PDB file of C-alpha atoms in Angstrom:
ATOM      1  CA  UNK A   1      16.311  -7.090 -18.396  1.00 82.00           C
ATOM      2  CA  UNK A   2      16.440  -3.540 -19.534  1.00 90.00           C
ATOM      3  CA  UNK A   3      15.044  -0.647 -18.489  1.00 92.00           C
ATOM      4  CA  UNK A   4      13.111  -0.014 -20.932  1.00 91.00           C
ATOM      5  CA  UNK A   5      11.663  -3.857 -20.409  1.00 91.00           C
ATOM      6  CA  UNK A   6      11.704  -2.904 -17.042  1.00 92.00           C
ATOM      7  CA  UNK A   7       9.165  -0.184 -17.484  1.00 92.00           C
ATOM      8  CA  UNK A   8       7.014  -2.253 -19.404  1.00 91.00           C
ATOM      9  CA  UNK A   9       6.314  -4.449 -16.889  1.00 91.00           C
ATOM     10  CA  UNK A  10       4.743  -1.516 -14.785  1.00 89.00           C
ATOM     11  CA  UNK A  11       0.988  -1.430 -15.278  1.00 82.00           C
ATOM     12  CA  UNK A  12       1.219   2.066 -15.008  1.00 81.00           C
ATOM     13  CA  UNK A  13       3.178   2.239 -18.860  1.00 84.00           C
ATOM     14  CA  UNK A  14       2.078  -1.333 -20.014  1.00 77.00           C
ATOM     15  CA  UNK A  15       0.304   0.740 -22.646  1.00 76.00           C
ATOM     16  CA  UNK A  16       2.582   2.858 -24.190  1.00 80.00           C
ATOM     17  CA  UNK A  17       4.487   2.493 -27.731  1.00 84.00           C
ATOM     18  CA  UNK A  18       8.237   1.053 -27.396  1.00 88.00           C
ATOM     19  CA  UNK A  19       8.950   4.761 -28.735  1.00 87.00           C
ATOM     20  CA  UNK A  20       7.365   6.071 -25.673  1.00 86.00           C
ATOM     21  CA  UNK A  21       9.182   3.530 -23.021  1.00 89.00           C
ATOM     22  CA  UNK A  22      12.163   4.752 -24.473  1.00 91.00           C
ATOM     23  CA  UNK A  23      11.780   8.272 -23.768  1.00 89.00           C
ATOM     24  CA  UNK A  24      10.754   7.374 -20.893  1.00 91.00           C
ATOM     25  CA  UNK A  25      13.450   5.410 -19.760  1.00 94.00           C
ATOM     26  CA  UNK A  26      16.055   8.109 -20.573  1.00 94.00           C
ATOM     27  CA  UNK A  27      14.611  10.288 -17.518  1.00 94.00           C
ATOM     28  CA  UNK A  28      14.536   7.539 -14.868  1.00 95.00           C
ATOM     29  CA  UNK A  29      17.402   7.089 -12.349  1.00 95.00           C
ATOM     30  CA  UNK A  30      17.613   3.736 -10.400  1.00 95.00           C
ATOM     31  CA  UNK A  31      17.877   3.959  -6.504  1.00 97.00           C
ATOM     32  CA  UNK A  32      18.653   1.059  -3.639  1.00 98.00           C
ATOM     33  CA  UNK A  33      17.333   1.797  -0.489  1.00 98.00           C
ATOM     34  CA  UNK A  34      18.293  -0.456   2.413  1.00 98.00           C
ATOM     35  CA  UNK A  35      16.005  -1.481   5.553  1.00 96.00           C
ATOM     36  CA  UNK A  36      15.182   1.323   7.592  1.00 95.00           C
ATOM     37  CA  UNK A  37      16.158   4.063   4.693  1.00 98.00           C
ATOM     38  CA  UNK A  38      13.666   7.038   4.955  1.00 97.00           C
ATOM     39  CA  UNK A  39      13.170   7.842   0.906  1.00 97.00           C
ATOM     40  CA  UNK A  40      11.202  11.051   1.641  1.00 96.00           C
ATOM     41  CA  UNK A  41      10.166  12.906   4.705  1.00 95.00           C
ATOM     42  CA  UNK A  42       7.157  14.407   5.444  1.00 93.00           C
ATOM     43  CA  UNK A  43       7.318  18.394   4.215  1.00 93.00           C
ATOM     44  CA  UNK A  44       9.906  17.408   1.734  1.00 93.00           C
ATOM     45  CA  UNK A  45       9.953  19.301  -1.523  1.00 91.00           C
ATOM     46  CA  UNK A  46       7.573  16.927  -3.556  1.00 90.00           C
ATOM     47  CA  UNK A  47      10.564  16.622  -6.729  1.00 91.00           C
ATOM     48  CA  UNK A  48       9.616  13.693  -8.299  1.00 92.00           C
ATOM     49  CA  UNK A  49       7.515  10.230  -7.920  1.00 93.00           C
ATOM     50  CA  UNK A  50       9.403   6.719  -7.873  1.00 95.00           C
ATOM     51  CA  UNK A  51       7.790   3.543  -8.286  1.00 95.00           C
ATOM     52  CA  UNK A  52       9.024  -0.001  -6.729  1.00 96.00           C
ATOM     53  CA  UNK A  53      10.477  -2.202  -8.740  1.00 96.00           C
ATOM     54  CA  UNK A  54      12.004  -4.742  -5.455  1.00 96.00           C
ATOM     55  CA  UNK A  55      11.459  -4.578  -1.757  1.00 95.00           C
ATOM     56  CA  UNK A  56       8.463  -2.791  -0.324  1.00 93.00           C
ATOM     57  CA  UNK A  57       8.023   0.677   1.527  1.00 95.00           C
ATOM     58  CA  UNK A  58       5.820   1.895   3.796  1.00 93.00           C
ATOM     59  CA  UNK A  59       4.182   5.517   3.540  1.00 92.00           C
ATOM     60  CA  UNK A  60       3.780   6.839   7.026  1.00 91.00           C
ATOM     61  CA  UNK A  61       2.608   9.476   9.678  1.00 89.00           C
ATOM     62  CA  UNK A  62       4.822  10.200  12.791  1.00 84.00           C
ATOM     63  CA  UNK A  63       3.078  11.601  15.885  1.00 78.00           C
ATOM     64  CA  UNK A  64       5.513  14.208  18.081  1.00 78.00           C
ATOM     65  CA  UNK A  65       5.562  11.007  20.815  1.00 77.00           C
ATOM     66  CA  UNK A  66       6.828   8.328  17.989  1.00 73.00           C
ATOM     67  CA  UNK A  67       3.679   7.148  17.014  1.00 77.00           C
ATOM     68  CA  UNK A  68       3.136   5.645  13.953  1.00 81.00           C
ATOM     69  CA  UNK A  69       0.387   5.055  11.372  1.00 81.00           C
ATOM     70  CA  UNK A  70       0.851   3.464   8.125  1.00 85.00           C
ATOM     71  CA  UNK A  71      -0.895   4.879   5.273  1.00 83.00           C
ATOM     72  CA  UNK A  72       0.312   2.699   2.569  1.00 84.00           C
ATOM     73  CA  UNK A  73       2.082  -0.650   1.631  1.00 87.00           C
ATOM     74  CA  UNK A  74       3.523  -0.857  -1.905  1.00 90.00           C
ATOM     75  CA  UNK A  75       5.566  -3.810  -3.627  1.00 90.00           C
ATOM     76  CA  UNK A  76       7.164  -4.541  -6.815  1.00 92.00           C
ATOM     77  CA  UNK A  77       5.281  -2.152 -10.053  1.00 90.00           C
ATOM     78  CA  UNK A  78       3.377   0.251  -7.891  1.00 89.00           C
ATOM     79  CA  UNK A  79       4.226   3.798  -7.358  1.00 90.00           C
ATOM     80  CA  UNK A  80       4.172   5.945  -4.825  1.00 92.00           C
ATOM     81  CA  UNK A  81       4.615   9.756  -3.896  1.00 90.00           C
ATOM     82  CA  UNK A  82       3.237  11.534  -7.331  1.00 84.00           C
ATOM     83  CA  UNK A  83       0.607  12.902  -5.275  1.00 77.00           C
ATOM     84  CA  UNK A  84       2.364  15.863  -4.240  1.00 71.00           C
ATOM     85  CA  UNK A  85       4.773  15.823  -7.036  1.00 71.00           C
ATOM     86  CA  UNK A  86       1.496  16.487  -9.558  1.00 73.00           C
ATOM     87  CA  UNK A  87       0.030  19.145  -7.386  1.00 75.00           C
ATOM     88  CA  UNK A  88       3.631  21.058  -6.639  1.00 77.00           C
ATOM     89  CA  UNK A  89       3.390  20.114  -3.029  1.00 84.00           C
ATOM     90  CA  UNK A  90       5.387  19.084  -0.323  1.00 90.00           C
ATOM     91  CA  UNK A  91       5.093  15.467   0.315  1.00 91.00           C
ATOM     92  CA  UNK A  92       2.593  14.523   3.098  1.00 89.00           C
ATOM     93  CA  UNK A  93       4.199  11.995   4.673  1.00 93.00           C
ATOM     94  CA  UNK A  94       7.191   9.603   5.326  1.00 95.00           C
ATOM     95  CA  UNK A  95       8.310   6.881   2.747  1.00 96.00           C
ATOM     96  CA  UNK A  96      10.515   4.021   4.261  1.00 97.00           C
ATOM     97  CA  UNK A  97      11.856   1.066   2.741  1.00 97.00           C
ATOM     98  CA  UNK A  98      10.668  -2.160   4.609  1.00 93.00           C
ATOM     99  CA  UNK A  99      13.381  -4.196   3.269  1.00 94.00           C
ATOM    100  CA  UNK A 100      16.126  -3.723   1.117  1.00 97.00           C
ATOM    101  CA  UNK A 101      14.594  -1.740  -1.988  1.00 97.00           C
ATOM    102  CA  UNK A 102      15.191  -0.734  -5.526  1.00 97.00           C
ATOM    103  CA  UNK A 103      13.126   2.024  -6.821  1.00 97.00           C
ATOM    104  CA  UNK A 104      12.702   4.344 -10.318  1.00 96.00           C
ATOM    105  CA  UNK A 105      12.749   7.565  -9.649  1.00 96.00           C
ATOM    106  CA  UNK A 106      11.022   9.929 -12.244  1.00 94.00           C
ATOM    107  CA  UNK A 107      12.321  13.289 -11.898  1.00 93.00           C
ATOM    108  CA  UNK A 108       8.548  15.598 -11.827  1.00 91.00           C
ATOM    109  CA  UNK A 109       9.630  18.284 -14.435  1.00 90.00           C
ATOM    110  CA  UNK A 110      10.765  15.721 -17.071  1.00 91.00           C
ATOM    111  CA  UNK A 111       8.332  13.474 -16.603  1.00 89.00           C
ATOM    112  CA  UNK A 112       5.546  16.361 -16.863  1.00 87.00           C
ATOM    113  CA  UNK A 113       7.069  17.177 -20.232  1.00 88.00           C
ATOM    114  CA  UNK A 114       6.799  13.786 -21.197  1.00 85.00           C
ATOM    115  CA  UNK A 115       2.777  13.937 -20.153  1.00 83.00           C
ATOM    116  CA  UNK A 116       2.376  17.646 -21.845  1.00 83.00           C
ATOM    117  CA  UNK A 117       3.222  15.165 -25.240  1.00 80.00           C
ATOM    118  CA  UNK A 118       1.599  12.013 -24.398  1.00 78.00           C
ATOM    119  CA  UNK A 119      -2.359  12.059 -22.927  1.00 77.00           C
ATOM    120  CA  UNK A 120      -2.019   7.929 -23.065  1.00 76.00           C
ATOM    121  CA  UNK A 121       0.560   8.460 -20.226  1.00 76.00           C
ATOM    122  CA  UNK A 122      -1.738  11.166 -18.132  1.00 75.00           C
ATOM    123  CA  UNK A 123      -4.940   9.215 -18.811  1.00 77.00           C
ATOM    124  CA  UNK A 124      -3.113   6.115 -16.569  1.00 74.00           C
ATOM    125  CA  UNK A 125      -1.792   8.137 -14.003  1.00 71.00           C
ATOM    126  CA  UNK A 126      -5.379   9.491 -13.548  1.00 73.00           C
ATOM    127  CA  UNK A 127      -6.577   5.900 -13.698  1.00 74.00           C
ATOM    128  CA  UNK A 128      -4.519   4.951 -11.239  1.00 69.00           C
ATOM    129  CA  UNK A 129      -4.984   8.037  -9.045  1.00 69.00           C
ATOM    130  CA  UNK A 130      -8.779   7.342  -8.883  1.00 70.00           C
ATOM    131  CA  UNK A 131      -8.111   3.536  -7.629  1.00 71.00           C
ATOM    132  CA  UNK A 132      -5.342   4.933  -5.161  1.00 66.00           C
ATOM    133  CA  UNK A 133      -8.156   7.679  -3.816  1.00 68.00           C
ATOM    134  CA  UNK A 134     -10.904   4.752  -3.605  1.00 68.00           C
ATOM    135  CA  UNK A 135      -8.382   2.695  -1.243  1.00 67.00           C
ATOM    136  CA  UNK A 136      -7.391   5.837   0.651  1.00 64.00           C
ATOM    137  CA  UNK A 137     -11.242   6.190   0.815  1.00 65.00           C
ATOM    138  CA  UNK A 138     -11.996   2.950   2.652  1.00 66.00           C
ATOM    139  CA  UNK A 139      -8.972   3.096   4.826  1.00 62.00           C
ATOM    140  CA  UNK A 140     -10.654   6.482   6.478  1.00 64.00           C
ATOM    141  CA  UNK A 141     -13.894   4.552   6.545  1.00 64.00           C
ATOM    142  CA  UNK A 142     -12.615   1.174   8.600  1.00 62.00           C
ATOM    143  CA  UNK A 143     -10.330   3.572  10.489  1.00 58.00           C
ATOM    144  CA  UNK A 144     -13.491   5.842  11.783  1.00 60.00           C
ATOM    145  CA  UNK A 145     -16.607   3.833  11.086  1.00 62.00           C
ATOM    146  CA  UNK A 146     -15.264   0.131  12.291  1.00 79.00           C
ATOM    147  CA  UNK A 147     -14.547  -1.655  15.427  1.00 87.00           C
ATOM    148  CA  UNK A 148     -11.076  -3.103  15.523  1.00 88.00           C
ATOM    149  CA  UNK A 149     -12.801  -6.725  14.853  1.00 92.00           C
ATOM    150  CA  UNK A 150     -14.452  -5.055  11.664  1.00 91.00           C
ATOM    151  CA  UNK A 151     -11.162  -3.602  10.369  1.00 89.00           C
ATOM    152  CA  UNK A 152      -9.113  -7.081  11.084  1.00 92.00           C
ATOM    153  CA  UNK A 153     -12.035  -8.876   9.108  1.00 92.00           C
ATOM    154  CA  UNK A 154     -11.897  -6.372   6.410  1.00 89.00           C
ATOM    155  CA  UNK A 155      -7.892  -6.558   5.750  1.00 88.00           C
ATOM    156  CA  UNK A 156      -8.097 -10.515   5.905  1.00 91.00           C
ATOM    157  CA  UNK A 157     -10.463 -10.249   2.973  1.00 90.00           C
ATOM    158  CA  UNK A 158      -8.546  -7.846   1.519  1.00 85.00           C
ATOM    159  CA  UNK A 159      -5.894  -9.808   1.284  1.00 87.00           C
ATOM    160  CA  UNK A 160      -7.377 -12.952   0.070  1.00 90.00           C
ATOM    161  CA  UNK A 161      -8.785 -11.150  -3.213  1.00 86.00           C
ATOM    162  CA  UNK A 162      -5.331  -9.334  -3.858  1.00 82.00           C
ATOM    163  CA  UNK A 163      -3.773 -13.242  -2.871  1.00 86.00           C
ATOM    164  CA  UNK A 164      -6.200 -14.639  -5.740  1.00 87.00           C
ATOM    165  CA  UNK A 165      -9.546 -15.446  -3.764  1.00 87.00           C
ATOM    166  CA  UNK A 166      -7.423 -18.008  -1.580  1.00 88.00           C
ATOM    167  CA  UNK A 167      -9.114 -19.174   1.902  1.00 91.00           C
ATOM    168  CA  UNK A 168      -4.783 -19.420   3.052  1.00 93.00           C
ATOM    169  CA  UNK A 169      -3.666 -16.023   3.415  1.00 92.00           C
ATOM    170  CA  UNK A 170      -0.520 -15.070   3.967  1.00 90.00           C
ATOM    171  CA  UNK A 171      -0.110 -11.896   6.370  1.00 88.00           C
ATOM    172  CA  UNK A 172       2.059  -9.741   4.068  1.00 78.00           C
ATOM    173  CA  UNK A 173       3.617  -7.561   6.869  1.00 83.00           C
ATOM    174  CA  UNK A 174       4.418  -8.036  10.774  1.00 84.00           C
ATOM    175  CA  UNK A 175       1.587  -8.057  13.038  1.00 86.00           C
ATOM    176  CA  UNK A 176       3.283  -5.233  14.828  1.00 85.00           C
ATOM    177  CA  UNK A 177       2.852  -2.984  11.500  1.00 84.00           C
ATOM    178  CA  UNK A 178      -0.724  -4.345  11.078  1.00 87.00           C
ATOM    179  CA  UNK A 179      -1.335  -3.454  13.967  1.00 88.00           C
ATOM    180  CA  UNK A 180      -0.459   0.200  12.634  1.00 82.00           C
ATOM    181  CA  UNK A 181      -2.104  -0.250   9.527  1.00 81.00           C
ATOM    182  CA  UNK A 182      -5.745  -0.637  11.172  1.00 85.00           C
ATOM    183  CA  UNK A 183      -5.128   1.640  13.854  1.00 81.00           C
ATOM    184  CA  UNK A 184      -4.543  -0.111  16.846  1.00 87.00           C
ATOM    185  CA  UNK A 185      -1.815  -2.575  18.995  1.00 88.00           C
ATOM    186  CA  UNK A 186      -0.318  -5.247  18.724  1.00 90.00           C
ATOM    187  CA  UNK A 187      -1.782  -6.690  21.541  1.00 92.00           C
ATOM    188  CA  UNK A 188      -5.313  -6.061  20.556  1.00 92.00           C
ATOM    189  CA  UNK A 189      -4.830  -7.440  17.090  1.00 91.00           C
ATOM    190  CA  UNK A 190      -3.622 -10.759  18.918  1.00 90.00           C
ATOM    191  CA  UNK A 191      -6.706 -10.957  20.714  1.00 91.00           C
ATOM    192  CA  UNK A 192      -8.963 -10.345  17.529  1.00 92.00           C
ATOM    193  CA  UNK A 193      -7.354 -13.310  16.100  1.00 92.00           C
ATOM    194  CA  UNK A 194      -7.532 -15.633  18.763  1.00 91.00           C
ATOM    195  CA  UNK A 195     -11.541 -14.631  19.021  1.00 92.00           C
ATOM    196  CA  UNK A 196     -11.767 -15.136  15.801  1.00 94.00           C
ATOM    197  CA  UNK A 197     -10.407 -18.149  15.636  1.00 93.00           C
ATOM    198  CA  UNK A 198     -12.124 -19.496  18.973  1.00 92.00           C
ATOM    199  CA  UNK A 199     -15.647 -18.661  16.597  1.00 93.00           C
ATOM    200  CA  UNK A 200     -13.984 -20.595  13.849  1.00 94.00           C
ATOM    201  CA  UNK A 201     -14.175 -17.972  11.098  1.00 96.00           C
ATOM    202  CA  UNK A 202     -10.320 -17.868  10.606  1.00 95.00           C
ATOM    203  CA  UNK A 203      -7.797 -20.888  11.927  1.00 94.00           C
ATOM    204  CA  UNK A 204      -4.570 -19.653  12.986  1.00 86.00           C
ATOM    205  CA  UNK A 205      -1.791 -21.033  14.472  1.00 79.00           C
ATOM    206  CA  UNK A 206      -0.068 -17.588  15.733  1.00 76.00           C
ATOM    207  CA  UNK A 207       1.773 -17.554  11.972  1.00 80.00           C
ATOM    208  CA  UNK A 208       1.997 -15.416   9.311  1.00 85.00           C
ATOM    209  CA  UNK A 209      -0.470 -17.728   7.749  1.00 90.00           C
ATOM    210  CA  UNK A 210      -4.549 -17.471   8.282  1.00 94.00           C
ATOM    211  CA  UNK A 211      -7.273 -19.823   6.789  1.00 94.00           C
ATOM    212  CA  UNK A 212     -10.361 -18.502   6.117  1.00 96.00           C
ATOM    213  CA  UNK A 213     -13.247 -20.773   7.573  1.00 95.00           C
ATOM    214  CA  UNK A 214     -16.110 -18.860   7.359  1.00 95.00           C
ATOM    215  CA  UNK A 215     -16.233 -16.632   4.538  1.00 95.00           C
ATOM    216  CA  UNK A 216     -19.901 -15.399   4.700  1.00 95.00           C
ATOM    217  CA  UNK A 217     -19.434 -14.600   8.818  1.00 95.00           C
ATOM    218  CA  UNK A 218     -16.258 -12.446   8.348  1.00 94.00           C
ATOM    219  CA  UNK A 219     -17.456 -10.554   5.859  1.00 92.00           C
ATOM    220  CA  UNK A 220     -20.959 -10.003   8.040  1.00 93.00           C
ATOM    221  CA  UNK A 221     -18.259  -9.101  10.580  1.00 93.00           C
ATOM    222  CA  UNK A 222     -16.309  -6.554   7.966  1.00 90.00           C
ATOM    223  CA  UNK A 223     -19.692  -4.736   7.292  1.00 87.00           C
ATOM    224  CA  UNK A 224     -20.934  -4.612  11.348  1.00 86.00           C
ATOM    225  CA  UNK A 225     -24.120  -6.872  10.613  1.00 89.00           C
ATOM    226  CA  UNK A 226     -22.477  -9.071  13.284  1.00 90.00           C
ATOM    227  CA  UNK A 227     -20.068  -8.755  16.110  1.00 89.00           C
ATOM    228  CA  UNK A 228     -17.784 -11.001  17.700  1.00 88.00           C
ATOM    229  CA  UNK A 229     -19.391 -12.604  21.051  1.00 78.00           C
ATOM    230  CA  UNK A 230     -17.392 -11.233  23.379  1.00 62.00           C
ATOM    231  CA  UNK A 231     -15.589  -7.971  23.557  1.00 49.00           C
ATOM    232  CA  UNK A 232     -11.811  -7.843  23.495  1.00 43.00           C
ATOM    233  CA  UNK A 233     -11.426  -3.969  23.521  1.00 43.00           C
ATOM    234  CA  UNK A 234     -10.488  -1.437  20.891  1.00 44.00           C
TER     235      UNK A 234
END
């Protein structure tokens, strides 16, 4: 496949002219990242955007004792970092590839020029910064508003709409990193599932793999119209 085919696959350009994907692709440079690679660091010089075309990485804030909390997961066609790269900032955070990882990169002052002659192409990124705000949105919410059982719940169904609606979900990262993800440990998140399953709204077998049983009572759990029956700490 080309690159030019490439970036037509990326929902982000699946509406520009093959004129347009050409220009485009004449700016992009093609990066590997292996496990573990840091991409950006926080207070980096915001240079450019890059968008995954294999692997995943994980956006990220470090705490001075090591502590982590993931902002963002992003797989094959989504971007990541234009943020600061449209405002002239420094980038706000840590990008890591979670696997081995090939990305575009999209250097910010040709890709601006390409914008200043195309409002098609700004029109999507501003599409797609609106949904990216939204899920930034609810992440403070669950993180602030929600019990840990609340913000498990929430994910799980999250996951079954992105997975199609499905009742099997597939846990798309370690638990260790979900943990992360919804603000809490490893141990905890353990617990929620085991409670969980003990009230037979999910079945799991300790796997990467969780079957919804009782749609209507996690989401009542998700929104805090319900709580599980007995407490398993925060």
């Amino acid at each position: 496949m080309t690159l030019k085919e490439q970036l037509a696959t990326i929902s982000l350009f699946q509406s520009l002219s093959p004129a347009d994907l050409e220009r485009l692709s004449s700016i992009v440079v093609s990066q590997r990242f292996s496990r573990g690679d840091i991409i950006f660091s926080e207070g980096e010089e915001g240079r450019g955007f890059y968008v995954v075309m294999e692997g995943r990485v994980k956006i990220f804030k470090a705490s001075f004792d090591g502590k982590e909390q993931i902002l963002h997961l992003f797989g094959p066609g989504e971007p990541f970092g234009e943020v600061a790269v449209f405002a002239g900032r420094t980038f706000p955070a840590y990008a890591e590839a979670m696997e081995n990882s090939r990305v575009l990169y999209f250097p910010r002052t040709a890709f601006i020029s390409l914008i200043q002659k195309n409002p098609l192409l700004a029109m999507n990124m501003l599409a797609m910064l609106s949904e990216r705000l939204h899920r930034f949105a609810r992440l403070i919410e669950d993180l602030s508003l929600k019990e840990v059982p609340g913000r498990v719940a929430a994910y799980l169904l999250y996951l079954s709409d992105k997975q199609g609606g499905t009742s099997d979900v597939v846990l798309d990262i370690a638990k260790g990193q979900l943990a992360s993800v919804l603000g809490t440990i490893p141990e905890t998140l353990s617990r929620m599932l085991t409670r969980m399953t003990q009230e037979k709204l999910i079945a799991s077998d300790g796997s990467n793999k969780v079957r919804i049983e009782d749609r209507k009572g996690l989401e009542k759990l998700a929104s805090g119209e319900i709580r599980l029956s007995k407490s398993a700490g925060q």
